[in-house]
Short mmCIF file of C-alpha atoms and ligand atoms in Angstrom, two decimals:
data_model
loop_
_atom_site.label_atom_id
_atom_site.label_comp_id
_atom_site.label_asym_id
_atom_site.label_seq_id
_atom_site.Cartn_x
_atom_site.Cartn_y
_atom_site.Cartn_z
CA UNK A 253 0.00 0.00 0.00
CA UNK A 254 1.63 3.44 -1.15
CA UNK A 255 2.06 5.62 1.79
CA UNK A 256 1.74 9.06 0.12
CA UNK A 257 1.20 10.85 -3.29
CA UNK A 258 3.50 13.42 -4.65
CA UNK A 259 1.41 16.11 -6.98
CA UNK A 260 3.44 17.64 -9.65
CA UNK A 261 2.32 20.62 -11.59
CA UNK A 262 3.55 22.70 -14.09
CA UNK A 263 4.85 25.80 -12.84
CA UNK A 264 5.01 27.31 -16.53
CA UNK A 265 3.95 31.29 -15.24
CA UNK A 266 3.70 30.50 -11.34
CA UNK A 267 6.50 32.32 -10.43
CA UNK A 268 7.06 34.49 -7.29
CA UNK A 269 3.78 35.41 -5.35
CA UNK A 270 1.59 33.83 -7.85
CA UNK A 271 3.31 30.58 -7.26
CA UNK A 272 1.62 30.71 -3.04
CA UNK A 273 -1.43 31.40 -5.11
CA UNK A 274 -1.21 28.96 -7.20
CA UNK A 275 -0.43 25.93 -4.49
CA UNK A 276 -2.75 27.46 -2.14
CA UNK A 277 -6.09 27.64 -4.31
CA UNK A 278 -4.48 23.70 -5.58
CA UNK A 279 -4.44 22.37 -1.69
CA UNK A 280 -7.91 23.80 -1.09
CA UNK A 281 -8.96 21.80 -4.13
CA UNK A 282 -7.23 18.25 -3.37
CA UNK A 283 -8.58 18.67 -0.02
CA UNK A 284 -12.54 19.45 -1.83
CA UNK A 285 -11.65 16.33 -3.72
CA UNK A 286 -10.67 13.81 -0.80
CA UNK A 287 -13.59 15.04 1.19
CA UNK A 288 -15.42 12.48 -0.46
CA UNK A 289 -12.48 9.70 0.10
CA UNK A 290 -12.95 8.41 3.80
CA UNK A 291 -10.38 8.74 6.29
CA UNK A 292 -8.18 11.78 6.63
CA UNK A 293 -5.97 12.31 4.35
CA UNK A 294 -3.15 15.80 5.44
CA UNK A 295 -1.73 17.76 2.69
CA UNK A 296 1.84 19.49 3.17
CA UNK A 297 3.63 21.43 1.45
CA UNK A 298 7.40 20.81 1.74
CA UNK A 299 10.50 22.85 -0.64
CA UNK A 300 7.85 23.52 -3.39
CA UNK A 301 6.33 20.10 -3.48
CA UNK A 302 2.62 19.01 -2.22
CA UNK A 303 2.19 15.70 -0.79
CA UNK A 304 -0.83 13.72 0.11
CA UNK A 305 -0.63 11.85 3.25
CA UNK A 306 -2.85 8.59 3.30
CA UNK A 307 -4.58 7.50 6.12
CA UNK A 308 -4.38 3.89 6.86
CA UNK A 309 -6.46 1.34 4.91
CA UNK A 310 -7.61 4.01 2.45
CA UNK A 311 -9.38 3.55 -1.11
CA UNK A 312 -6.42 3.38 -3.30
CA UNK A 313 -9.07 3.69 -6.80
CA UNK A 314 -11.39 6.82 -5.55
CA UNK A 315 -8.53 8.57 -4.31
CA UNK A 316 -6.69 7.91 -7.82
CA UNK A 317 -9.93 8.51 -9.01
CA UNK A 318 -10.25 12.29 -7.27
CA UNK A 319 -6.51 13.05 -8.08
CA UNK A 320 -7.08 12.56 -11.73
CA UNK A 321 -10.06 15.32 -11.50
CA UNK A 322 -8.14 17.74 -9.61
CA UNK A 323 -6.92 20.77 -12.15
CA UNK A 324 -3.51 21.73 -12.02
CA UNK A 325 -1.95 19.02 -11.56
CA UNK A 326 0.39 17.36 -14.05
CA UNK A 327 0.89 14.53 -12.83
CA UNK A 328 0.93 12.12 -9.18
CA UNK A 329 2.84 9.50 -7.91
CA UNK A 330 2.02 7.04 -5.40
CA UNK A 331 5.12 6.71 -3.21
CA UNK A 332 6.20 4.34 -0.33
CA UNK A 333 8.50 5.51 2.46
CA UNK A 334 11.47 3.67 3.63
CA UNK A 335 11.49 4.09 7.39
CA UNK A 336 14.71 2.65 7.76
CA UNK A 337 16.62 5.14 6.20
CA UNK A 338 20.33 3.03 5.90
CA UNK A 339 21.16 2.57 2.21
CA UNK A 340 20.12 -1.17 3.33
CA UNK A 341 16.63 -0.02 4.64
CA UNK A 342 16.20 1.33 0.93
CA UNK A 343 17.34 -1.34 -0.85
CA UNK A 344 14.85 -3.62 1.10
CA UNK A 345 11.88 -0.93 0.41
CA UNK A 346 12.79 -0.99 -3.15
CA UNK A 347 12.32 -4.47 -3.50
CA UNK A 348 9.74 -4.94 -1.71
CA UNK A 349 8.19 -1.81 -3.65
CA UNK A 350 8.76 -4.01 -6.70
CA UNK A 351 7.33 -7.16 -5.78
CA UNK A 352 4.07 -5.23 -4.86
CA UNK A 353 3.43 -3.50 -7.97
CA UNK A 354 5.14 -5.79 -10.34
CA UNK A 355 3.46 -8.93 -11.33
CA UNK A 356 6.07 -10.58 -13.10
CA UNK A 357 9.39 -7.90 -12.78
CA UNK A 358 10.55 -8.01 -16.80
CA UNK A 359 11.58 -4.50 -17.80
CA UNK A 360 14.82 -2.66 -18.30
CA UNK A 361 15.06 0.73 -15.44
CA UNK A 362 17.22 2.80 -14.40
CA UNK A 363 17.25 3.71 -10.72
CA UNK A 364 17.01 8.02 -10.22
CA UNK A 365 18.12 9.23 -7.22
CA UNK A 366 17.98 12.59 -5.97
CA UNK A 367 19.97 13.66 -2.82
CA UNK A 368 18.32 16.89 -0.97
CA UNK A 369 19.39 15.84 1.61
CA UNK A 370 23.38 17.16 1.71
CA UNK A 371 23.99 15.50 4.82
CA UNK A 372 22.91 11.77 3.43
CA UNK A 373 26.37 9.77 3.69
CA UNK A 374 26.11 8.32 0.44
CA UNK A 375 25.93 10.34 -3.00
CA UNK A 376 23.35 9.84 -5.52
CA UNK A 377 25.16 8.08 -7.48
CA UNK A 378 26.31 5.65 -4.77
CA UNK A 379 22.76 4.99 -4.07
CA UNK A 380 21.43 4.50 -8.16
CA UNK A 381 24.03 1.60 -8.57
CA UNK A 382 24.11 -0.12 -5.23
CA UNK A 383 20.32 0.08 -5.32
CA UNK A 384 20.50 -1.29 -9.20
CA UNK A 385 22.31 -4.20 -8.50
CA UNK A 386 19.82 -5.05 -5.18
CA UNK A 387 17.18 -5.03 -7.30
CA UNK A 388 19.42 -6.96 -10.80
CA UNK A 389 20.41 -9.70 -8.33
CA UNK A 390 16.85 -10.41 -6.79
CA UNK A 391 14.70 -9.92 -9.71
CA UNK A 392 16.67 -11.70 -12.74
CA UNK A 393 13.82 -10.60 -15.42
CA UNK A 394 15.44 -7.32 -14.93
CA UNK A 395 17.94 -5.43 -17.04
CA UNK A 396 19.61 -1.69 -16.60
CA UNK A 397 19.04 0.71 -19.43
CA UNK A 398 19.96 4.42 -18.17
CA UNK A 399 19.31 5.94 -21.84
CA UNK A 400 15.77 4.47 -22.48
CA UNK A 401 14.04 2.39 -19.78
CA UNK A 402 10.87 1.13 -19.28
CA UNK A 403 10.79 2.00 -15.72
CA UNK A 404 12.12 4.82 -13.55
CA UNK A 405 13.10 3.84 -9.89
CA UNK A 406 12.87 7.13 -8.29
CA UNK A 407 14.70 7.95 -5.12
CA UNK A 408 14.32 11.15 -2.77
CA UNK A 409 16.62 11.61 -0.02
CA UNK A 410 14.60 14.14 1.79
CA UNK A 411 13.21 14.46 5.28
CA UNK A 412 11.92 11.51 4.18
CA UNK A 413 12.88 9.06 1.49
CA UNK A 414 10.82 8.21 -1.06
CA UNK A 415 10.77 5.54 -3.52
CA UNK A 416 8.19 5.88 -6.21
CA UNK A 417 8.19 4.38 -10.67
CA UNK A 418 4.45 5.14 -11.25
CA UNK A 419 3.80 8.77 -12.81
CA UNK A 420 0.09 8.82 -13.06
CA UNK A 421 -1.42 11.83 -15.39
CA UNK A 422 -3.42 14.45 -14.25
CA UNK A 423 -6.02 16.38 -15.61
CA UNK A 424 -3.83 19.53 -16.15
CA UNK A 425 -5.15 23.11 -15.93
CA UNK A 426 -5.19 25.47 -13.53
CA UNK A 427 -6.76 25.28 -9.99
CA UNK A 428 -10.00 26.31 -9.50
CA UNK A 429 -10.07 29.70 -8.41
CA UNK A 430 -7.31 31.11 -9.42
CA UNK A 431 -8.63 32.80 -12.41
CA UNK A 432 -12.14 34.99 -11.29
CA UNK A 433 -15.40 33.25 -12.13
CA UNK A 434 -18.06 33.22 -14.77
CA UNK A 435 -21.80 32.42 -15.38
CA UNK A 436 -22.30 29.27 -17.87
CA UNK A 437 -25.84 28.57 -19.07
CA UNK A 438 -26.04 25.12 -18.59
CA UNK A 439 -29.48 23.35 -20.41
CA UNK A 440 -29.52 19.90 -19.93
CA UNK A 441 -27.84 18.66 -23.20
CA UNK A 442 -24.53 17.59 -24.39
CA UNK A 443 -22.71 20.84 -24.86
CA UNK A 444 -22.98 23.37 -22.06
CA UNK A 445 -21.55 20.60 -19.05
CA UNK A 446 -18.43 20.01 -21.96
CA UNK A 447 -18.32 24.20 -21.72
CA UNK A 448 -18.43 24.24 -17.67
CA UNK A 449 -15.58 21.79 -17.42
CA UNK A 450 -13.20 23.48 -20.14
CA UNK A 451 -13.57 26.60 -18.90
CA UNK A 452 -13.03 25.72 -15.16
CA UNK A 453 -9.93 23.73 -16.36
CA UNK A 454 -8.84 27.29 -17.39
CA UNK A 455 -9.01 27.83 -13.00
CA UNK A 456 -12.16 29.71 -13.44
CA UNK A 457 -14.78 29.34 -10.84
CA UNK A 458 -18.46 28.02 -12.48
CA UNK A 459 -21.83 29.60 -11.54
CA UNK A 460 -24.77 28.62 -13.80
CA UNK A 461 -27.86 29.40 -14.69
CA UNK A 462 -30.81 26.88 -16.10
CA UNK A 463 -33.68 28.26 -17.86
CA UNK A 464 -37.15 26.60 -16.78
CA UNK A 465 -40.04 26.61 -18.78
CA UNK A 466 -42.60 24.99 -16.39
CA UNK A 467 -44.96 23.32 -17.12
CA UNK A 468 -43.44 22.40 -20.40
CA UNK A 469 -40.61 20.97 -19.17
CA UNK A 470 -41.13 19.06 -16.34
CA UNK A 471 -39.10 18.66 -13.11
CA UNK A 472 -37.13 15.97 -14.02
CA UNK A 473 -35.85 17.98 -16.73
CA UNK A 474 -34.58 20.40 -14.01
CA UNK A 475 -33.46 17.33 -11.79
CA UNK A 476 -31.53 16.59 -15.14
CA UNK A 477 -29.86 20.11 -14.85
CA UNK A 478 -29.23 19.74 -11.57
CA UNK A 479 -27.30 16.38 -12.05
CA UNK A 480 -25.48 18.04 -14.60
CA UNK A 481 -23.96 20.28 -12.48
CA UNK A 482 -23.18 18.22 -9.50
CA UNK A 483 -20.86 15.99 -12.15
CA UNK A 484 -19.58 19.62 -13.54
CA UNK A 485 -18.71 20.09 -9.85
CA UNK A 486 -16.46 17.38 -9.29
CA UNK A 487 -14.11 19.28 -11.27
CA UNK A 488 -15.29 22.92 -10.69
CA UNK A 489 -15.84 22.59 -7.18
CA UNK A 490 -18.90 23.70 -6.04
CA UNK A 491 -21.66 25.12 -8.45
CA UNK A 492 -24.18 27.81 -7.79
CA UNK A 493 -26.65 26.96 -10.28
CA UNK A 494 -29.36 29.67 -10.56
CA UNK A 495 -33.09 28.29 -12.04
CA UNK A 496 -34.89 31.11 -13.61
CA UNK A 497 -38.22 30.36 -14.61
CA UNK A 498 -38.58 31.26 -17.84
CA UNK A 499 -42.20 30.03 -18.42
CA UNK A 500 -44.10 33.79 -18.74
CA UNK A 501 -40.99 35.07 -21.02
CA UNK A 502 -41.07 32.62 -23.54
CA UNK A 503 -45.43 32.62 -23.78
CA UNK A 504 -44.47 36.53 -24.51
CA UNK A 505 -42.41 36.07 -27.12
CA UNK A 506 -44.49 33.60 -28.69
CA UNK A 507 -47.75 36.00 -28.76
CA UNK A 508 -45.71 38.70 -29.83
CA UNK A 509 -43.04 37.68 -32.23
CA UNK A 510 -43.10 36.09 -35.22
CA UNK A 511 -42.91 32.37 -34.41
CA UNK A 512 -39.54 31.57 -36.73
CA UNK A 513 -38.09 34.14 -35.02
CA UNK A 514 -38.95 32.67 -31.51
CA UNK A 515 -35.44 30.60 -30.85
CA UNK A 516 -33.17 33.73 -31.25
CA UNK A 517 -35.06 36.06 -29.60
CA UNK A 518 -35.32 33.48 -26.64
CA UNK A 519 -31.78 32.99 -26.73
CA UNK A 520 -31.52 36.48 -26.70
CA UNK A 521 -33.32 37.48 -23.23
CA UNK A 522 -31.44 34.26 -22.16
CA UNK A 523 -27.70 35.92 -22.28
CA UNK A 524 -29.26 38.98 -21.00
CA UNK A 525 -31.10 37.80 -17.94
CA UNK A 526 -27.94 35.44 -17.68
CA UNK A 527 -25.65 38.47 -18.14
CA UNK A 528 -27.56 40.55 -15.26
CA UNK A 529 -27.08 37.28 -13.18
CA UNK A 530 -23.47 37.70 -13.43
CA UNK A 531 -22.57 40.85 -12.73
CA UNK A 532 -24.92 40.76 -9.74
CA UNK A 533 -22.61 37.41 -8.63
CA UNK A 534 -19.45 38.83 -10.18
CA UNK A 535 -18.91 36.59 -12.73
CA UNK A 536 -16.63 38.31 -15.56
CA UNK A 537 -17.34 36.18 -18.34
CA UNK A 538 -20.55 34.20 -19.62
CA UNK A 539 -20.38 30.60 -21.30
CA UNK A 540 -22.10 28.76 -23.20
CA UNK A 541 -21.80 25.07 -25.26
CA UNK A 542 -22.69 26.88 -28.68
CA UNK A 543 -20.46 25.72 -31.79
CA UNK A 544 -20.50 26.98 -35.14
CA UNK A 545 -22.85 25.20 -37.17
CA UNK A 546 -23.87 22.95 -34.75
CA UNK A 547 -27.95 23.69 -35.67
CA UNK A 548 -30.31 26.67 -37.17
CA UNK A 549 -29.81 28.91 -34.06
CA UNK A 550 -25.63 28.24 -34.47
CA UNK A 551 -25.01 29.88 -37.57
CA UNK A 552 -22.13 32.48 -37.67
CA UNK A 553 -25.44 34.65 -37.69
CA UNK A 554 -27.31 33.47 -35.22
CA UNK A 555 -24.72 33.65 -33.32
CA UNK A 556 -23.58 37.32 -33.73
CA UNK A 557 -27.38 38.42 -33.62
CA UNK A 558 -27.29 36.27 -30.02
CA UNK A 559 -24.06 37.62 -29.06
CA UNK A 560 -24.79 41.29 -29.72
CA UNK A 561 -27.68 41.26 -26.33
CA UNK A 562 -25.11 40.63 -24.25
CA UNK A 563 -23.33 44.66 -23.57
CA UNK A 564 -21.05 44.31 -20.44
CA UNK A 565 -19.18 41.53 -20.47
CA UNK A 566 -17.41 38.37 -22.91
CA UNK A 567 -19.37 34.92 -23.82
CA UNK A 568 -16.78 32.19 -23.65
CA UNK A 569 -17.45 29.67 -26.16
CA UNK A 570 -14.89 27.00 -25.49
CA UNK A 571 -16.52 24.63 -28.16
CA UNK A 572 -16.86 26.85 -30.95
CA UNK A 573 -14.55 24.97 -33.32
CA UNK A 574 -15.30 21.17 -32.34
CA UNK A 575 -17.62 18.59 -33.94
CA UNK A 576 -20.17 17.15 -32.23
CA UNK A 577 -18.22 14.34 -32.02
CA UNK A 578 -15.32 15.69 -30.39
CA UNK A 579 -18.04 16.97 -27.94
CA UNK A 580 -19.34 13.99 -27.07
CA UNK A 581 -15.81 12.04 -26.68
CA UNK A 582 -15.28 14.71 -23.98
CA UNK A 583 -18.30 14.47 -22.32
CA UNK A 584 -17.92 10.37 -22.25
CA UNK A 585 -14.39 10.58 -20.88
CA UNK A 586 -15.32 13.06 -17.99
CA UNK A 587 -18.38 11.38 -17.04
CA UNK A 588 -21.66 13.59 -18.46
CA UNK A 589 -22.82 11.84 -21.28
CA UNK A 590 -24.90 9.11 -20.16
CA UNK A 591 -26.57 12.04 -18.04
CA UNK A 592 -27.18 14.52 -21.12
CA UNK A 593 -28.35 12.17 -22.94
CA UNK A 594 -31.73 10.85 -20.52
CA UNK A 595 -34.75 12.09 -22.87
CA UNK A 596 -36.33 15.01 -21.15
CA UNK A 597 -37.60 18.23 -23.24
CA UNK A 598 -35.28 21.32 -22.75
CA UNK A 599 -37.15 24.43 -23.32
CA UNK A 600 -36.04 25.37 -26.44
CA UNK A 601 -37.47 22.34 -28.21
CA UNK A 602 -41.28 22.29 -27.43
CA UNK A 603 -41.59 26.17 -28.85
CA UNK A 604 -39.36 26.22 -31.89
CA UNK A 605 -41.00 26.73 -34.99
CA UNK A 606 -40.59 24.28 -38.06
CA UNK A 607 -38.62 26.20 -39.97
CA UNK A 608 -36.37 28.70 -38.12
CA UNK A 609 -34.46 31.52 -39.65
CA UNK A 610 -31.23 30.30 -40.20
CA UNK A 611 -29.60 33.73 -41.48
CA UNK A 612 -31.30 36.70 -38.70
CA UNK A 613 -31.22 40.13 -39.34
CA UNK A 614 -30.40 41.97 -36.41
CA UNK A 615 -32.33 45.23 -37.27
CA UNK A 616 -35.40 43.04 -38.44
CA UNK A 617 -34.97 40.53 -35.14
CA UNK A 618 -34.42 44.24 -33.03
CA UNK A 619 -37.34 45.39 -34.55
CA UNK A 620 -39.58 42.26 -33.66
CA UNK A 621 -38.51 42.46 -29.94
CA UNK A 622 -39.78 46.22 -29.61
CA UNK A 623 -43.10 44.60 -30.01
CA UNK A 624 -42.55 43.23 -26.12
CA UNK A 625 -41.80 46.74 -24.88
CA UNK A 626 -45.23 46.57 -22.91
CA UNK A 627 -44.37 43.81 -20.81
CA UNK A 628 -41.14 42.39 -21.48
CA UNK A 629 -38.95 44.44 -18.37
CA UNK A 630 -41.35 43.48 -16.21
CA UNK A 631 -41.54 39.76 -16.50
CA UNK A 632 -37.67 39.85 -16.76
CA UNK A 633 -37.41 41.57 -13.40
CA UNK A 634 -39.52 39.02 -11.76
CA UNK A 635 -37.90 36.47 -13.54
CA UNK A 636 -34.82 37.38 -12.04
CA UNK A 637 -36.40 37.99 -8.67
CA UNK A 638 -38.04 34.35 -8.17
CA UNK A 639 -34.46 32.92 -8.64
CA UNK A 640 -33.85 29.42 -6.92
CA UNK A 641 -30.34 29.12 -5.88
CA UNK A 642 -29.38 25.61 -5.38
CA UNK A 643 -25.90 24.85 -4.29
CA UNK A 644 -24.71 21.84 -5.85
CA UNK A 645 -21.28 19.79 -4.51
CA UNK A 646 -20.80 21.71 -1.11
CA UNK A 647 -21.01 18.41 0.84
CA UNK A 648 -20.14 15.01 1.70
CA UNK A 649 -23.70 13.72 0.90
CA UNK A 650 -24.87 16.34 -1.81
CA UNK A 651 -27.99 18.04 -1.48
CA UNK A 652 -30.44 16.81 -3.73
P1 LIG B 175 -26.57 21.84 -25.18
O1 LIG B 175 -26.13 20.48 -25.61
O2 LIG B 175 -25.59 22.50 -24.26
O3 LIG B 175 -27.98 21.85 -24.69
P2 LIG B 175 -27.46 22.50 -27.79
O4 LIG B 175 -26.62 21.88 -28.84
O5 LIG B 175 -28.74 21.88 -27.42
O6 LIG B 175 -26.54 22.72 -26.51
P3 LIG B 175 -28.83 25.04 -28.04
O7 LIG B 175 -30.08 24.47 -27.53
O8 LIG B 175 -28.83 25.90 -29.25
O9 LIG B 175 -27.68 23.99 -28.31
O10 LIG B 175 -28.19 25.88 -26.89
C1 LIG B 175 -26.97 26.51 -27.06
C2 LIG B 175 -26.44 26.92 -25.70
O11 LIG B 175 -27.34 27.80 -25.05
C3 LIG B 175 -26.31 25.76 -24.74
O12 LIG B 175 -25.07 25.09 -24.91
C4 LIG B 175 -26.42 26.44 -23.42
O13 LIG B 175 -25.19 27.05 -23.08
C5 LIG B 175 -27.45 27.52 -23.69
N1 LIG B 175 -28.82 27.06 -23.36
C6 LIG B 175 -29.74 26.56 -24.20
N2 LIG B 175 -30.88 26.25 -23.55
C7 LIG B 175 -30.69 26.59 -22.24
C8 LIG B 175 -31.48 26.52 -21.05
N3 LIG B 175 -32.71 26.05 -21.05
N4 LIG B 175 -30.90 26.96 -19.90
C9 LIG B 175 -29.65 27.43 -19.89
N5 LIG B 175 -28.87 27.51 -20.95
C10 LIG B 175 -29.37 27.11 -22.13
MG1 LIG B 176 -29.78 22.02 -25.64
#
């Protein structure tokens, strides 16, 4: 059983004060992670390194699992200690490292070892090849190969010594809070959760907002949403996911507009109301899971006649240039697909019209929404004042 993990990152622009920043917001999100592992697990931070501390008897696979999810890091190791800290105590932890991870020890390695420790009696290189031939006599499968092996036997001579020859990858990124936050508008298909995640792999914090359309799409539509963003939250940490009922907006619209005109000028009060949303919960950027192309209200029009509502702030795209297919791979490898993919109406399909516009005109589409100057502020103001905050992934045992 490894004793420990060592987290690498990439310190590519962490330098200085940003580097405290940097290890601090990544600590605060290992430890968000593990709170789901039991046992206690204590995080240190030693000479510009993080370690993970296992308890005793701890789930090797969910904390793997949790590690792997945790942005910013490059990579982990699982390590053992050797207590016995004589160059014999580490030869007998190295092989004894070997025989537990190695089934049948064939490879060719190289043993690394790396002396912090100045006061160590032996060198590094005194260690690498009386180590090496420990491990050449006991395991005969075994060759050395110090230009090209197949596996690494790591050393630290540090306050404590470390063997580790697993490098597991991580999920790369940034940690989670170290760049601001922003406002995705999650719906409860394939795109928007894919949106959430890229962006918060970028360290940004997610809020979200869902668009309800009661009683035309039902509650476990919303329960759909609401799934979504606890899986979005295993990476992002916790979500604030804002349900605006959108019901008496989009019955406007319909009465007033012209009904091929109904998706985009939806989508339009959507990135507003999501837009005043933000700035009230100081989000700097809004995101979305559009793509060019994608469907009718994704054309490079659509789009720009969408994109011109919002006035104070960017809307991230992070898909904009992937297939659908490339979408989906993504959202099967980090766990929302069989999720966006349960049946349940979104809002946007029960009103649209058979044949969209494909190609809006933003003076004629302008021009249509002036005919909901009667009401329109008014139902958007209570829209945004019945908002349901639910906070998704703050606890052990989630919410809902
Ligand atoms: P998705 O798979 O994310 O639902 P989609 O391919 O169905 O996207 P659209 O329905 O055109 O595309 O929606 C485009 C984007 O608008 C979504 O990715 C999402 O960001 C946002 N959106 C659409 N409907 C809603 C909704 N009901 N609530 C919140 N956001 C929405
Ligand atoms: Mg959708």
């Amino acid at each position: 059983m490894f004793h420990s993990f060592l987290i690498k990152y990439a310190e590519i622009g962490v330098k200085g004060k940003n580097r405290y920043l940097f290890e601090d917001a990544l600590i605060q999100q290992i430890k968000y992670g593990l709170r789901a592992v039991p046992g206690h697990f204590s995080l240190s931070k030693v000479s510009g390194r993080i370690y993970v501390e296992c308890p005793e008897d701890y789930d090797y696979d969910e904390t793997v699992k949790v590690l792997s999810r945790v942005f910013g890091i490059s990579a982990f190791c699982p390590m053992v200690y050797a207590e016995d800290k004589s160059i014999e105590g580490i030869k007998k932890k190295v092989l004894q490292y070997i025989r537990d991870n190695y089934e049948d020890p064939h490879f060719s390695f190289k043993v690394d070892t790396r002396r912090a420790n100045k006061a160590y009696p032996l060198i590094s290189m005194e260690v690498d090849a009386m180590v090496g031939e420990a491990v050449l006599e006991e395991f005969p499968g075994t060759r050395v190969d110090v230009h090209d092996p197949e596996e690494v036997i790591h050393i630290e001579i540090r306050e404590t010594i470390n063997i580790y020859s697993k490098v597991i990858k991580g999920a790369g990124g940034m940690p989670i809070g170290t760049n601001g936050k922003a406002m995705l508008l999650l719906s409860g298909g394939i795109d928007s959760p894919v949106a959430g995640y890229m962006t918060a792999k970028r360290g940004v914090v997610i809020d979200a907002v869902y668009f309800h359309a009661p009683p035309y799409t039902s509650e476990r539509a919303k329960q759909k949403v609401v799934d979504l963003a606890r899986l979005v939250s295993d990476y992002a940490g916790p979500v604030y996911l804002h349900i605006i009922n959108f019901t008496d907006i989009q019955m406007y619209i319909y009465e007033k507009c012209p009904h091929d005109e109904l998706t985009i000028i939806m989508r339009r009060y959507m990135m507003r109301i999501a837009e005043e949303l933000a700035v009230r919960n100081e989000c700097l950027a809004l995101v979305t899971g559009e793509s060019i192309g994608q469907v009718a209200s994704q054309t490079l029009k659509s789009l720009y006649v969408t994109d011109e509502a919002v006035k104070s702030m960017p809307v991230f795209r992070p898909l904009i240039g992937f297939d659908k297919q490339e979408i989906v791979d993504i959202s099967e490898r980090i766990g929302t697909y069989e999720t966006s993919i349960l049946p349940y109406e979104d809002c946007c399909t029960i009103f649209v019209a058979k044949h969209p516009v494909t190609k809006p005109n933003l003076n004629v589409i302008k021009k249509s929404e002036e005919n909901l100057s009667e009401k329109i502020d008014e139902l958007v103001k209570t829209a945004i004042d019945t908002d349901e905050l639910i906070i998704v992934g703050k606890h052990k045992k989630n919410e809902e």
